[in-house]
Amino acid sequence: MASQQEKSQVSIEALRDIAKAHGIRMRPQDEAGYLAMVRAAQQSVDFVDQMDDYIDPRLTPSLGAAGPAARTYTVPQPSENPLNAWSHRTLIKAFTVANGSGLLAGKTVAIKDNTPVAGVPMTCGTQPFHLSKDKPFPIPELDAPIVSRVLEAGGLITGTSTCENYCTSAMSCTSATGPVDNPWLRGYSAGGSSGGSAVLLTINTMKKRRQSRGLSVENLGEGVDFATGGDQGGSIRVPASYCGIYGLKPTHGLVPYTGLSSMFPMIDHAGPMASSIRDTALLLSVLAGYDGFDPRMTPETPLRAAIPQYHALLDEQIAARVAAGTWTAQKAARGLRIGVLKEGFEVADIDAGVTAAIRKAASRFAALGASVAEVSVPLHLAAPHIFMAATRTHMADTQLFGHSGHTLSFPFPRSVPPPPDQAWYETMTAENPLVLSVLFGGGVLSDRSRYPESVRNKAVRHVYGLRAAYDKALSEFDVLIMPTTPTVAPRHAPADMDIAAKAGILLANTPNTMPFNVTGHPGLSMPVGWAEVEGGKAKLPVGMQIVGKRWDEQMVFLAAAAWEVGGMGLDEE
């Protein structure tokens, strides 16, 4: 191995090659000067590389007297994990709970396995030694801020939930540990990439539902009361839709993404998943607010002390309407303006049963007293192209190689992943070809001879145009509604599908969710009924997406709660 000195001393030949790649030939009399400047820059980098690391004390977990031994984990056995929803099991609680902040006291919480939980392996759904050279999986030494906030609120972290391979799929068939099954129908997708979180919530929902009907309860494994998810194109909302639970992609920058495995900062969101609207609002109250590290946060992001208590505000809004006599099946949505997004029903391969369920849900809003009208945002159908052009060029740098961006953030210390090789290629081709498309596509799109930065910059400007288009619609309506996904959950993709067919399936369910990742608007998926699977042999939940103004999650929660005054979505059989 080359010594530190040899590594640092770039040669004049290497410098000439760099210049040549840019179409430049250095004059002989200039070479020594440029070589000295480059070597000086390398010297600074090498100096810092040899320094002891710095860990901000605000991110150091409180482990008590036991230290790291306070946290242990197990890999669940198939008998206790029949749906493959758990990645690792643990039991972590705070040693002290901050005064007045025990909103999750005694409640069980699953953390998506793209989130650092100190002392517990983080796999990001991929195979051993893909994320680390020297151990099967990296074991974080720090808690992500959202993990710390769960613990500070009294939550009991009982494990990490299975996610898709590199979190790059909106189905649930690519994880290294195998498919995650939909609890309602084995062999069908739970959605992704936060499928494990959705399933663990659904387990408890199904148990209560079956017990209330006097039915036997099959072995589904242990569930949870709350879960966290990550969403870069629909990865909270799609699983929520497929499994019939509630999942919110918050306004971009409302919940800190610090420490989580990033796909691309523009689209990274972390958010709450729960079994009711109020619980979703409660978990958002716990997670939201400025953390001092995340560059995704802006001057619009509230400080933690100023974060609304979303659940309490929802209670107050409902109580006021109860007192006024309007929280009824005829008046609960009075005063709400509901926009039915026309283009949300025009996406590719939309199912007639899903369309009918969402149209029926819109009619319920009208019966509840809301003003309901169709609204058109033609750019919605171009949003997937805008999303791709604005994000894919540099996505591989972030997702596969850990680039933390060019603004000040706090990259968590992590093992250096090995570079992609033939074995990695063979595994990803078999398991999740979308990951390779990120690598190969980035190589093409970052070639400035083909696509100068002005091309991506134009795409970013169109992100603002897309945001403006939705903002215009939301100036006329309080919320927009549409199907979360074009169909109910499909069967798991067959393992022997060819590359193009499998890649096409893995993101085919995101045309109505993906747009709001680049624009940053909040989107909630909630269950509003059932529709037949392909072939008509069974029914699975249908999710309605409610999209609100940026930073107005409260209106989203109110609209969702008002809709349920007319009955719960899973009771719409």
Coordinates of C-alpha atoms in Angstrom, one line a residue:
M1 CA 0.0 0.0 0.0
A2 CA 1.3 3.5 -0.9
S3 CA 2.5 5.5 2.1
Q4 CA 0.7 8.7 3.1
Q5 CA 3.5 10.7 1.5
E6 CA 3.3 8.8 -1.8
K7 CA -0.5 9.2 -1.8
S8 CA -0.2 12.9 -1.3
Q9 CA 2.4 13.7 -3.9
V10 CA 0.4 13.9 -7.1
S11 CA 2.8 13.6 -10.1
I12 CA 3.2 16.1 -12.9
E13 CA 2.0 13.3 -15.3
A14 CA -1.3 13.0 -13.4
L15 CA -1.7 16.7 -13.5
R16 CA -1.1 16.8 -17.3
D17 CA -3.8 14.0 -17.7
I18 CA -6.3 16.1 -15.8
A19 CA -5.5 19.2 -17.9
K20 CA -5.8 17.1 -21.1
A21 CA -9.2 15.8 -20.0
H22 CA -10.4 19.4 -20.0
G23 CA -8.8 20.1 -23.4
I24 CA -5.9 22.1 -21.9
R25 CA -2.2 21.8 -22.5
M26 CA -0.2 23.4 -19.8
R27 CA 2.9 25.5 -20.9
P28 CA 6.1 23.9 -19.5
Q29 CA 6.9 27.1 -17.5
D30 CA 3.5 26.9 -15.7
E31 CA 3.7 23.3 -14.6
A32 CA 5.7 23.7 -11.4
G33 CA 3.5 26.4 -10.1
Y34 CA 0.2 24.5 -10.7
L35 CA 1.7 21.3 -9.3
A36 CA 2.7 23.2 -6.1
M37 CA -0.8 24.6 -5.7
V38 CA -2.4 21.2 -6.2
R39 CA 0.0 19.5 -3.7
A40 CA -0.8 22.2 -1.2
A41 CA -4.5 21.5 -1.4
Q42 CA -3.8 17.8 -1.0
Q43 CA -1.6 18.5 2.0
S44 CA -4.5 20.2 3.7
V45 CA -6.9 17.3 3.0
D46 CA -4.3 14.8 4.2
F47 CA -3.8 16.9 7.4
V48 CA -7.5 16.9 8.2
D49 CA -7.8 13.2 7.4
Q50 CA -5.2 12.4 10.1
M51 CA -7.0 14.5 12.7
D52 CA -9.2 12.8 15.4
D53 CA -12.8 12.9 14.3
Y54 CA -15.2 15.4 15.8
I55 CA -18.6 14.3 17.0
D56 CA -21.1 17.0 18.0
P57 CA -22.2 16.2 21.6
R58 CA -25.8 16.9 20.7
L59 CA -25.8 13.7 18.6
T60 CA -24.2 11.4 21.2
P61 CA -26.7 8.9 22.5
S62 CA -27.4 8.7 26.2
L63 CA -26.5 5.1 27.1
G64 CA -26.3 5.4 30.9
A65 CA -23.7 3.6 33.1
A66 CA -23.8 0.5 31.0
G67 CA -22.4 2.3 27.9
P68 CA -22.6 0.6 24.5
A69 CA -23.6 -2.7 26.3
A70 CA -26.9 -1.1 27.1
R71 CA -28.0 -1.7 23.5
T72 CA -28.3 -5.2 22.1
Y73 CA -30.0 -6.6 19.0
T74 CA -31.1 -9.8 17.5
V75 CA -31.9 -11.0 14.0
P76 CA -35.5 -12.3 14.2
Q77 CA -36.2 -15.9 13.3
P78 CA -38.8 -16.6 10.5
S79 CA -41.2 -17.9 13.1
E80 CA -41.4 -14.5 14.8
N81 CA -41.1 -12.6 11.6
P82 CA -43.5 -14.3 9.2
L83 CA -44.0 -11.3 7.0
N84 CA -40.3 -10.3 6.9
A85 CA -41.2 -6.9 8.2
W86 CA -38.5 -6.8 10.9
S87 CA -34.8 -6.2 10.0
H88 CA -33.5 -6.3 13.6
R89 CA -35.1 -6.5 17.0
T90 CA -34.0 -4.5 20.0
L91 CA -35.5 -2.7 23.0
I92 CA -34.3 0.8 23.5
K93 CA -35.7 3.4 25.8
A94 CA -34.5 6.7 27.1
F95 CA -32.9 6.8 30.6
T96 CA -34.7 10.1 31.2
V97 CA -37.7 11.6 29.5
A98 CA -37.9 15.3 29.1
N99 CA -40.5 17.0 31.2
G100 CA -43.9 17.3 29.5
S101 CA -42.7 15.6 26.3
G102 CA -43.8 12.0 27.0
L103 CA -46.1 12.0 24.0
L104 CA -45.0 8.4 23.1
A105 CA -44.8 7.1 26.7
G106 CA -44.9 3.3 26.7
K107 CA -45.6 3.2 22.9
T108 CA -43.7 0.8 20.7
V109 CA -41.9 2.3 17.6
A110 CA -40.2 0.8 14.6
I111 CA -37.4 2.7 12.9
K112 CA -36.9 2.3 9.2
D113 CA -33.6 0.5 8.5
N114 CA -32.1 3.5 6.7
T115 CA -31.8 5.4 9.9
P116 CA -28.9 5.3 12.4
V117 CA -29.8 3.7 15.7
A118 CA -26.7 3.5 17.8
G119 CA -25.6 -0.1 18.4
V120 CA -28.0 -1.6 15.8
P121 CA -26.8 -2.6 12.3
M122 CA -28.0 -0.4 9.5
T123 CA -28.5 -2.4 6.3
C124 CA -30.5 -0.1 4.0
G125 CA -32.1 -3.3 2.8
T126 CA -28.9 -4.5 0.9
Q127 CA -26.6 -7.4 1.2
P128 CA -23.7 -7.9 3.7
F129 CA -20.5 -6.0 2.8
H130 CA -22.2 -3.7 0.4
L131 CA -22.1 -0.8 2.8
S132 CA -18.9 -1.7 4.7
K133 CA -15.6 -3.2 3.8
D134 CA -14.6 -4.6 7.2
K135 CA -17.9 -5.8 8.6
P136 CA -21.2 -7.2 7.2
F137 CA -23.1 -4.0 8.1
P138 CA -22.1 -0.7 9.7
I139 CA -23.2 -0.4 13.3
P140 CA -23.8 3.3 14.0
E141 CA -22.4 5.0 17.0
L142 CA -24.9 7.9 16.9
D143 CA -28.6 8.2 16.9
A144 CA -30.3 10.2 14.1
P145 CA -32.1 13.2 15.6
I146 CA -35.5 11.6 14.8
V147 CA -34.4 8.6 16.9
S148 CA -33.4 10.8 19.8
R149 CA -36.7 12.6 19.6
V150 CA -38.7 9.3 19.7
L151 CA -36.7 8.3 22.8
E152 CA -37.0 11.7 24.4
A153 CA -40.8 11.4 24.0
G154 CA -40.9 8.1 25.9
G155 CA -41.1 5.8 22.9
L156 CA -39.8 2.2 23.1
I157 CA -37.8 1.3 20.0
T158 CA -38.5 -2.4 19.5
G159 CA -36.6 -2.8 16.2
T160 CA -35.7 -1.6 12.8
S161 CA -38.0 -2.3 9.9
T162 CA -37.2 -3.9 6.6
C163 CA -36.7 -1.6 3.6
E164 CA -36.0 -2.1 -0.1
N165 CA -32.5 -2.7 -1.4
Y166 CA -30.8 0.7 -1.1
C167 CA -34.3 2.1 -0.6
T168 CA -34.6 2.2 -4.4
S169 CA -38.0 0.6 -5.0
A170 CA -41.7 1.4 -4.3
M171 CA -42.6 -2.3 -4.1
S172 CA -41.5 -4.7 -1.4
C173 CA -39.6 -7.5 -3.3
T174 CA -36.0 -6.3 -3.4
S175 CA -34.7 -6.5 0.2
A176 CA -31.7 -8.7 0.7
T177 CA -33.7 -10.7 3.3
G178 CA -36.5 -11.4 0.8
P179 CA -39.9 -10.0 0.0
V180 CA -42.1 -8.2 2.6
D181 CA -45.6 -9.6 2.4
N182 CA -48.8 -7.6 2.6
P183 CA -50.6 -8.7 5.7
W184 CA -53.9 -8.6 4.0
L185 CA -52.8 -11.0 1.2
R186 CA -49.7 -13.1 1.3
G187 CA -47.6 -13.0 -1.9
Y188 CA -48.7 -9.4 -2.6
S189 CA -46.6 -6.2 -2.3
A190 CA -46.6 -4.2 0.9
G191 CA -45.2 -1.2 -1.0
G192 CA -41.8 0.4 -0.5
S193 CA -39.4 1.4 0.4
S194 CA -40.8 1.7 3.9
G195 CA -42.8 -1.5 3.5
G196 CA -41.6 -3.0 6.8
S197 CA -42.9 0.0 8.8
A198 CA -46.3 -0.2 7.1
V199 CA -46.6 -3.9 7.7
L200 CA -45.7 -3.7 11.4
L201 CA -48.5 -1.1 11.9
T202 CA -50.9 -3.2 9.8
I203 CA -50.3 -6.2 12.0
N204 CA -51.9 -4.4 15.0
T205 CA -54.7 -3.0 12.9
M206 CA -55.6 -6.5 11.5
K207 CA -55.5 -8.1 15.0
K208 CA -57.9 -5.5 16.4
R209 CA -60.2 -5.8 13.3
R210 CA -60.4 -9.5 13.4
Q211 CA -60.8 -9.7 17.2
S212 CA -63.7 -7.1 17.0
R213 CA -65.4 -9.4 14.5
G214 CA -64.9 -12.6 16.5
L215 CA -62.5 -14.0 13.9
S216 CA -59.3 -16.0 14.6
V217 CA -56.0 -14.1 14.4
E218 CA -53.3 -15.8 12.4
N219 CA -49.6 -15.6 13.3
L220 CA -48.5 -12.3 11.9
G221 CA -45.7 -11.6 14.4
E222 CA -45.4 -8.7 16.7
G223 CA -46.5 -5.2 15.4
V224 CA -45.9 -1.7 16.7
D225 CA -47.9 1.4 17.6
F226 CA -45.9 3.9 15.6
A227 CA -43.2 3.8 12.9
T228 CA -40.9 6.1 11.0
G229 CA -40.5 6.1 7.2
G230 CA -38.4 7.7 4.6
D231 CA -39.8 9.1 1.3
Q232 CA -37.9 10.1 -1.8
G233 CA -40.7 9.3 -4.4
G234 CA -43.5 7.8 -2.4
S235 CA -41.8 5.5 0.0
I236 CA -44.0 6.4 3.0
R237 CA -47.3 7.0 1.1
V238 CA -47.2 3.9 -1.2
P239 CA -46.8 1.4 1.6
A240 CA -49.5 3.3 3.6
S241 CA -51.8 3.0 0.6
Y242 CA -51.1 -0.7 -0.1
C243 CA -51.5 -1.7 3.6
G244 CA -54.4 0.5 4.6
I245 CA -52.6 2.6 7.2
Y246 CA -51.7 6.3 7.4
G247 CA -48.4 7.8 6.2
L248 CA -47.3 11.4 5.8
K249 CA -44.6 12.8 3.7
P250 CA -44.2 16.2 5.5
T251 CA -43.2 19.5 3.9
H252 CA -39.6 19.2 2.8
G253 CA -37.4 20.4 5.6
L254 CA -40.0 20.1 8.4
V255 CA -38.5 16.8 9.9
P256 CA -34.7 16.5 10.1
Y257 CA -33.2 14.0 7.7
T258 CA -29.8 14.2 9.5
G259 CA -28.0 10.9 9.6
L260 CA -30.4 9.0 7.4
S261 CA -29.2 7.3 4.2
S262 CA -29.7 9.9 1.6
M263 CA -30.8 9.4 -2.0
F264 CA -30.7 13.1 -3.0
P265 CA -31.2 16.0 -0.6
M266 CA -33.8 17.7 -2.8
I267 CA -36.2 14.8 -2.4
D268 CA -35.2 13.3 1.0
H269 CA -38.0 13.3 3.5
A270 CA -38.5 11.5 6.8
G271 CA -42.0 11.2 8.3
P272 CA -44.6 9.5 10.5
M273 CA -46.5 6.3 9.9
A274 CA -49.3 5.3 12.2
S275 CA -52.7 3.5 12.5
S276 CA -54.8 6.6 12.8
I277 CA -54.9 10.3 11.7
R278 CA -54.4 11.5 15.3
D279 CA -51.5 9.2 15.9
T280 CA -49.9 10.4 12.6
A281 CA -50.3 14.0 13.8
L282 CA -48.9 13.1 17.3
L283 CA -45.8 11.4 15.9
L284 CA -45.2 14.5 13.6
S285 CA -45.3 16.6 16.8
V286 CA -42.5 14.5 18.1
L287 CA -40.3 14.4 15.0
A288 CA -40.7 17.9 13.5
G289 CA -38.5 21.0 14.0
Y290 CA -35.1 22.5 13.2
D291 CA -32.1 20.4 14.4
G292 CA -29.2 22.7 13.7
F293 CA -27.6 20.3 11.2
D294 CA -29.8 19.5 8.2
P295 CA -29.2 21.7 5.2
R296 CA -32.6 20.7 3.8
M297 CA -34.1 22.9 6.5
T298 CA -34.7 26.6 5.6
P299 CA -35.7 29.8 7.4
E300 CA -39.3 28.5 7.0
T301 CA -38.5 25.5 9.2
P302 CA -39.9 26.2 12.7
L303 CA -37.6 25.8 15.7
R304 CA -38.6 22.9 17.9
A305 CA -40.0 25.2 20.5
A306 CA -42.3 26.7 17.9
I307 CA -43.5 23.4 16.4
P308 CA -47.3 23.1 16.4
Q309 CA -48.6 20.3 18.6
Y310 CA -50.5 18.9 15.6
H311 CA -52.5 16.3 17.5
A312 CA -53.6 18.8 20.1
L313 CA -54.5 21.4 17.5
L314 CA -56.6 18.7 15.7
D315 CA -58.3 17.9 19.0
E316 CA -59.1 21.6 19.5
Q317 CA -60.4 22.0 15.9
I318 CA -62.7 19.0 16.4
A319 CA -63.8 20.1 19.8
A320 CA -64.8 23.5 18.4
R321 CA -66.8 21.9 15.7
V322 CA -68.5 19.6 18.1
A323 CA -69.4 22.5 20.3
A324 CA -70.8 24.3 17.2
G325 CA -72.8 21.2 16.3
T326 CA -71.0 20.8 13.0
W327 CA -68.9 17.7 13.6
T328 CA -71.6 15.5 12.1
A329 CA -72.0 13.2 9.1
Q330 CA -73.7 16.1 7.3
K331 CA -71.5 19.1 8.3
A332 CA -68.0 17.9 9.4
A333 CA -66.3 19.2 6.2
R334 CA -68.2 22.4 6.0
G335 CA -66.0 25.3 5.0
L336 CA -63.4 23.0 3.4
R337 CA -62.5 23.5 -0.2
I338 CA -61.5 20.1 -1.8
G339 CA -59.8 20.1 -5.2
V340 CA -60.0 16.8 -7.1
L341 CA -56.8 16.7 -9.2
K342 CA -57.9 15.8 -12.8
E343 CA -54.5 14.6 -13.9
G344 CA -54.2 12.3 -10.8
F345 CA -56.8 10.1 -12.5
E346 CA -55.0 10.2 -15.9
V347 CA -51.7 8.5 -14.9
A348 CA -50.6 5.3 -16.7
D349 CA -52.4 2.0 -16.0
I350 CA -54.8 3.5 -13.4
D351 CA -57.3 0.9 -12.2
A352 CA -61.0 1.4 -12.6
G353 CA -61.6 0.1 -9.0
V354 CA -59.2 2.6 -7.6
T355 CA -60.7 5.4 -9.6
A356 CA -64.2 4.5 -8.4
A357 CA -63.0 4.4 -4.7
I358 CA -61.4 7.9 -4.9
R359 CA -64.4 9.3 -6.7
K360 CA -66.7 7.9 -4.0
A361 CA -64.4 9.4 -1.4
A362 CA -64.6 12.8 -3.1
S363 CA -68.4 12.5 -3.0
R364 CA -68.3 11.9 0.7
F365 CA -66.5 15.2 1.2
A366 CA -69.4 16.9 -0.6
A367 CA -71.9 15.0 1.5
L368 CA -70.1 16.2 4.6
G369 CA -70.6 19.8 3.5
A370 CA -67.3 20.5 1.7
S371 CA -67.0 22.4 -1.5
V372 CA -65.7 19.9 -4.0
A373 CA -64.6 20.7 -7.6
E374 CA -62.2 19.3 -10.2
V375 CA -59.0 21.2 -10.7
S376 CA -56.4 20.8 -13.5
V377 CA -52.6 21.0 -13.2
P378 CA -51.4 19.8 -16.6
L379 CA -47.8 19.9 -15.5
H380 CA -48.6 17.0 -13.1
L381 CA -48.2 14.5 -15.9
A382 CA -44.8 15.9 -16.8
A383 CA -43.6 15.8 -13.2
P384 CA -41.8 12.4 -13.5
H385 CA -39.6 13.8 -16.3
I386 CA -38.8 16.9 -14.2
F387 CA -38.0 14.7 -11.2
M388 CA -35.6 12.6 -13.2
A389 CA -33.8 15.5 -14.9
A390 CA -33.4 17.4 -11.7
T391 CA -32.2 14.6 -9.5
R392 CA -30.6 11.7 -11.4
T393 CA -27.3 13.4 -12.6
H394 CA -25.7 13.4 -9.1
M395 CA -27.8 10.8 -7.3
A396 CA -25.2 8.1 -7.4
D397 CA -22.7 10.3 -5.7
T398 CA -25.1 10.7 -2.8
Q399 CA -26.8 7.4 -2.6
L400 CA -23.9 5.0 -3.5
F401 CA -20.8 6.9 -2.5
G402 CA -21.9 9.0 0.4
H403 CA -21.4 12.5 -0.9
S404 CA -22.9 14.8 1.7
G405 CA -23.4 17.8 -0.6
H406 CA -21.8 21.2 -0.8
T407 CA -23.6 23.0 2.0
L408 CA -22.8 22.6 5.6
S409 CA -24.3 19.5 7.1
F410 CA -23.2 16.9 9.6
P411 CA -22.3 13.7 7.8
F412 CA -22.4 10.8 10.2
P413 CA -19.2 8.8 10.5
R414 CA -19.6 5.6 8.5
S415 CA -17.6 2.8 7.1
V416 CA -16.3 3.3 3.6
P417 CA -18.3 1.1 1.2
P418 CA -16.3 -1.0 -1.2
P419 CA -16.4 0.2 -4.8
P420 CA -18.9 -1.4 -7.1
D421 CA -17.5 -4.6 -8.7
Q422 CA -18.7 -7.5 -10.8
A423 CA -20.1 -9.4 -7.8
W424 CA -22.0 -6.3 -6.8
Y425 CA -23.3 -5.9 -10.3
E426 CA -24.5 -9.5 -10.5
T427 CA -26.3 -9.2 -7.2
M428 CA -28.0 -5.9 -8.0
T429 CA -29.0 -7.1 -11.5
A430 CA -30.8 -10.0 -9.9
E431 CA -32.2 -8.1 -6.9
N432 CA -32.8 -4.5 -7.9
P433 CA -31.6 -3.2 -11.3
L434 CA -32.8 0.3 -10.4
V435 CA -29.7 0.7 -8.3
L436 CA -27.5 0.0 -11.3
S437 CA -29.6 2.5 -13.3
V438 CA -28.7 5.1 -10.8
L439 CA -25.0 4.3 -11.3
F440 CA -25.0 4.1 -15.1
G441 CA -27.5 6.9 -15.6
G442 CA -25.4 9.2 -13.4
G443 CA -22.3 8.4 -15.5
V444 CA -24.1 9.4 -18.7
L445 CA -26.0 12.4 -17.3
S446 CA -22.9 13.8 -15.5
D447 CA -20.9 13.7 -18.7
R448 CA -20.7 17.5 -19.4
S449 CA -19.8 16.9 -23.1
R450 CA -23.3 15.4 -23.4
Y451 CA -25.2 17.3 -20.7
P452 CA -23.7 20.6 -19.5
E453 CA -24.8 21.7 -16.0
S454 CA -27.2 24.2 -17.7
V455 CA -29.4 21.2 -18.6
R456 CA -29.9 20.1 -15.0
N457 CA -30.1 23.8 -13.9
K458 CA -33.0 24.2 -16.3
A459 CA -34.7 21.1 -14.8
V460 CA -34.3 22.7 -11.4
R461 CA -36.0 25.8 -12.6
H462 CA -38.9 23.6 -13.8
V463 CA -39.1 22.2 -10.2
Y464 CA -40.0 25.7 -9.2
G465 CA -42.5 25.9 -12.1
L466 CA -44.1 22.7 -10.9
R467 CA -44.3 24.0 -7.4
A468 CA -45.9 27.2 -8.6
A469 CA -48.5 25.2 -10.6
Y470 CA -49.6 23.3 -7.5
D471 CA -49.5 26.5 -5.4
K472 CA -51.8 28.1 -7.8
A473 CA -54.3 25.2 -7.4
L474 CA -53.9 25.3 -3.7
S475 CA -54.7 29.1 -3.7
E476 CA -58.2 28.1 -4.8
F477 CA -58.5 24.9 -2.6
D478 CA -57.5 24.0 0.9
V479 CA -56.2 20.5 -0.2
L480 CA -55.9 18.5 -3.4
I481 CA -57.0 14.8 -3.5
M482 CA -56.1 12.0 -5.9
P483 CA -55.3 8.3 -5.8
T484 CA -52.1 7.6 -3.9
T485 CA -51.3 4.7 -6.3
P486 CA -52.8 3.7 -9.7
T487 CA -53.7 0.2 -8.5
V488 CA -54.0 -1.7 -5.2
A489 CA -51.0 -3.8 -4.3
P490 CA -49.9 -6.2 -7.0
R491 CA -48.3 -9.6 -6.7
H492 CA -44.6 -9.5 -5.9
A493 CA -42.5 -9.2 -9.1
P494 CA -41.3 -12.6 -10.2
A495 CA -37.6 -13.2 -9.6
D496 CA -36.9 -14.2 -13.2
M497 CA -38.2 -11.0 -14.8
D498 CA -35.9 -9.3 -17.3
I499 CA -34.1 -6.1 -16.2
A500 CA -36.3 -3.6 -18.1
A501 CA -39.6 -5.2 -17.0
K502 CA -38.6 -5.4 -13.4
A503 CA -37.2 -1.9 -13.3
G504 CA -40.5 -0.7 -14.8
I505 CA -42.6 -2.3 -12.1
L506 CA -40.5 -1.1 -9.2
L507 CA -41.5 2.5 -9.7
A508 CA -44.7 2.2 -11.7
N509 CA -46.8 3.1 -8.6
T510 CA -45.3 6.5 -8.0
P511 CA -46.7 9.0 -10.6
N512 CA -49.0 10.7 -8.1
T513 CA -46.5 10.6 -5.2
M514 CA -43.2 11.4 -6.9
P515 CA -44.1 15.0 -7.9
F516 CA -44.5 16.2 -4.4
N517 CA -41.0 15.1 -3.4
V518 CA -39.4 17.7 -5.6
T519 CA -42.0 20.4 -4.9
G520 CA -41.9 19.7 -1.1
H521 CA -45.7 19.8 -0.5
P522 CA -47.0 17.6 2.3
G523 CA -48.9 14.5 1.2
L524 CA -50.9 12.1 3.4
S525 CA -52.1 8.7 2.3
M526 CA -55.1 7.4 4.2
P527 CA -57.4 4.3 3.5
V528 CA -60.7 5.1 1.9
G529 CA -61.9 1.7 0.7
W530 CA -61.1 -1.5 -1.1
A531 CA -60.6 -2.5 -4.7
E532 CA -60.1 -5.9 -6.5
V533 CA -56.6 -7.2 -7.2
E534 CA -55.8 -8.1 -10.8
G535 CA -57.9 -11.1 -11.6
G536 CA -60.6 -10.2 -9.1
K537 CA -59.9 -13.0 -6.6
A538 CA -59.5 -10.7 -3.5
K539 CA -59.7 -7.0 -2.5
L540 CA -56.9 -4.8 -1.0
P541 CA -57.0 -1.3 0.5
V542 CA -57.2 1.8 -1.6
G543 CA -55.3 4.9 -0.4
M544 CA -56.3 8.5 -1.0
Q545 CA -53.6 11.1 -1.1
I546 CA -54.4 14.5 0.4
V547 CA -51.9 17.2 -0.6
G548 CA -51.7 20.5 1.2
K549 CA -49.9 23.8 1.1
R550 CA -46.3 23.7 2.2
W551 CA -46.1 24.0 6.0
D552 CA -49.9 23.5 6.4
E553 CA -50.0 19.9 7.6
Q554 CA -52.7 20.9 10.0
M555 CA -55.2 21.4 7.2
V556 CA -54.3 18.0 5.8
F557 CA -55.0 16.4 9.1
L558 CA -58.3 18.3 9.5
A559 CA -59.5 17.3 6.1
A560 CA -58.6 13.7 6.7
A561 CA -60.3 13.6 10.1
A562 CA -63.5 15.3 8.7
W563 CA -63.7 12.6 6.0
E564 CA -63.7 9.9 8.6
V565 CA -66.7 11.3 10.4
G566 CA -68.6 9.6 7.6
G567 CA -67.0 6.3 8.4
M568 CA -63.6 4.6 8.4
G569 CA -62.1 3.8 5.1
L570 CA -61.4 0.1 5.9
D571 CA -65.1 -0.3 6.7
E572 CA -66.0 0.7 3.1
E573 CA -66.2 -2.8 1.7

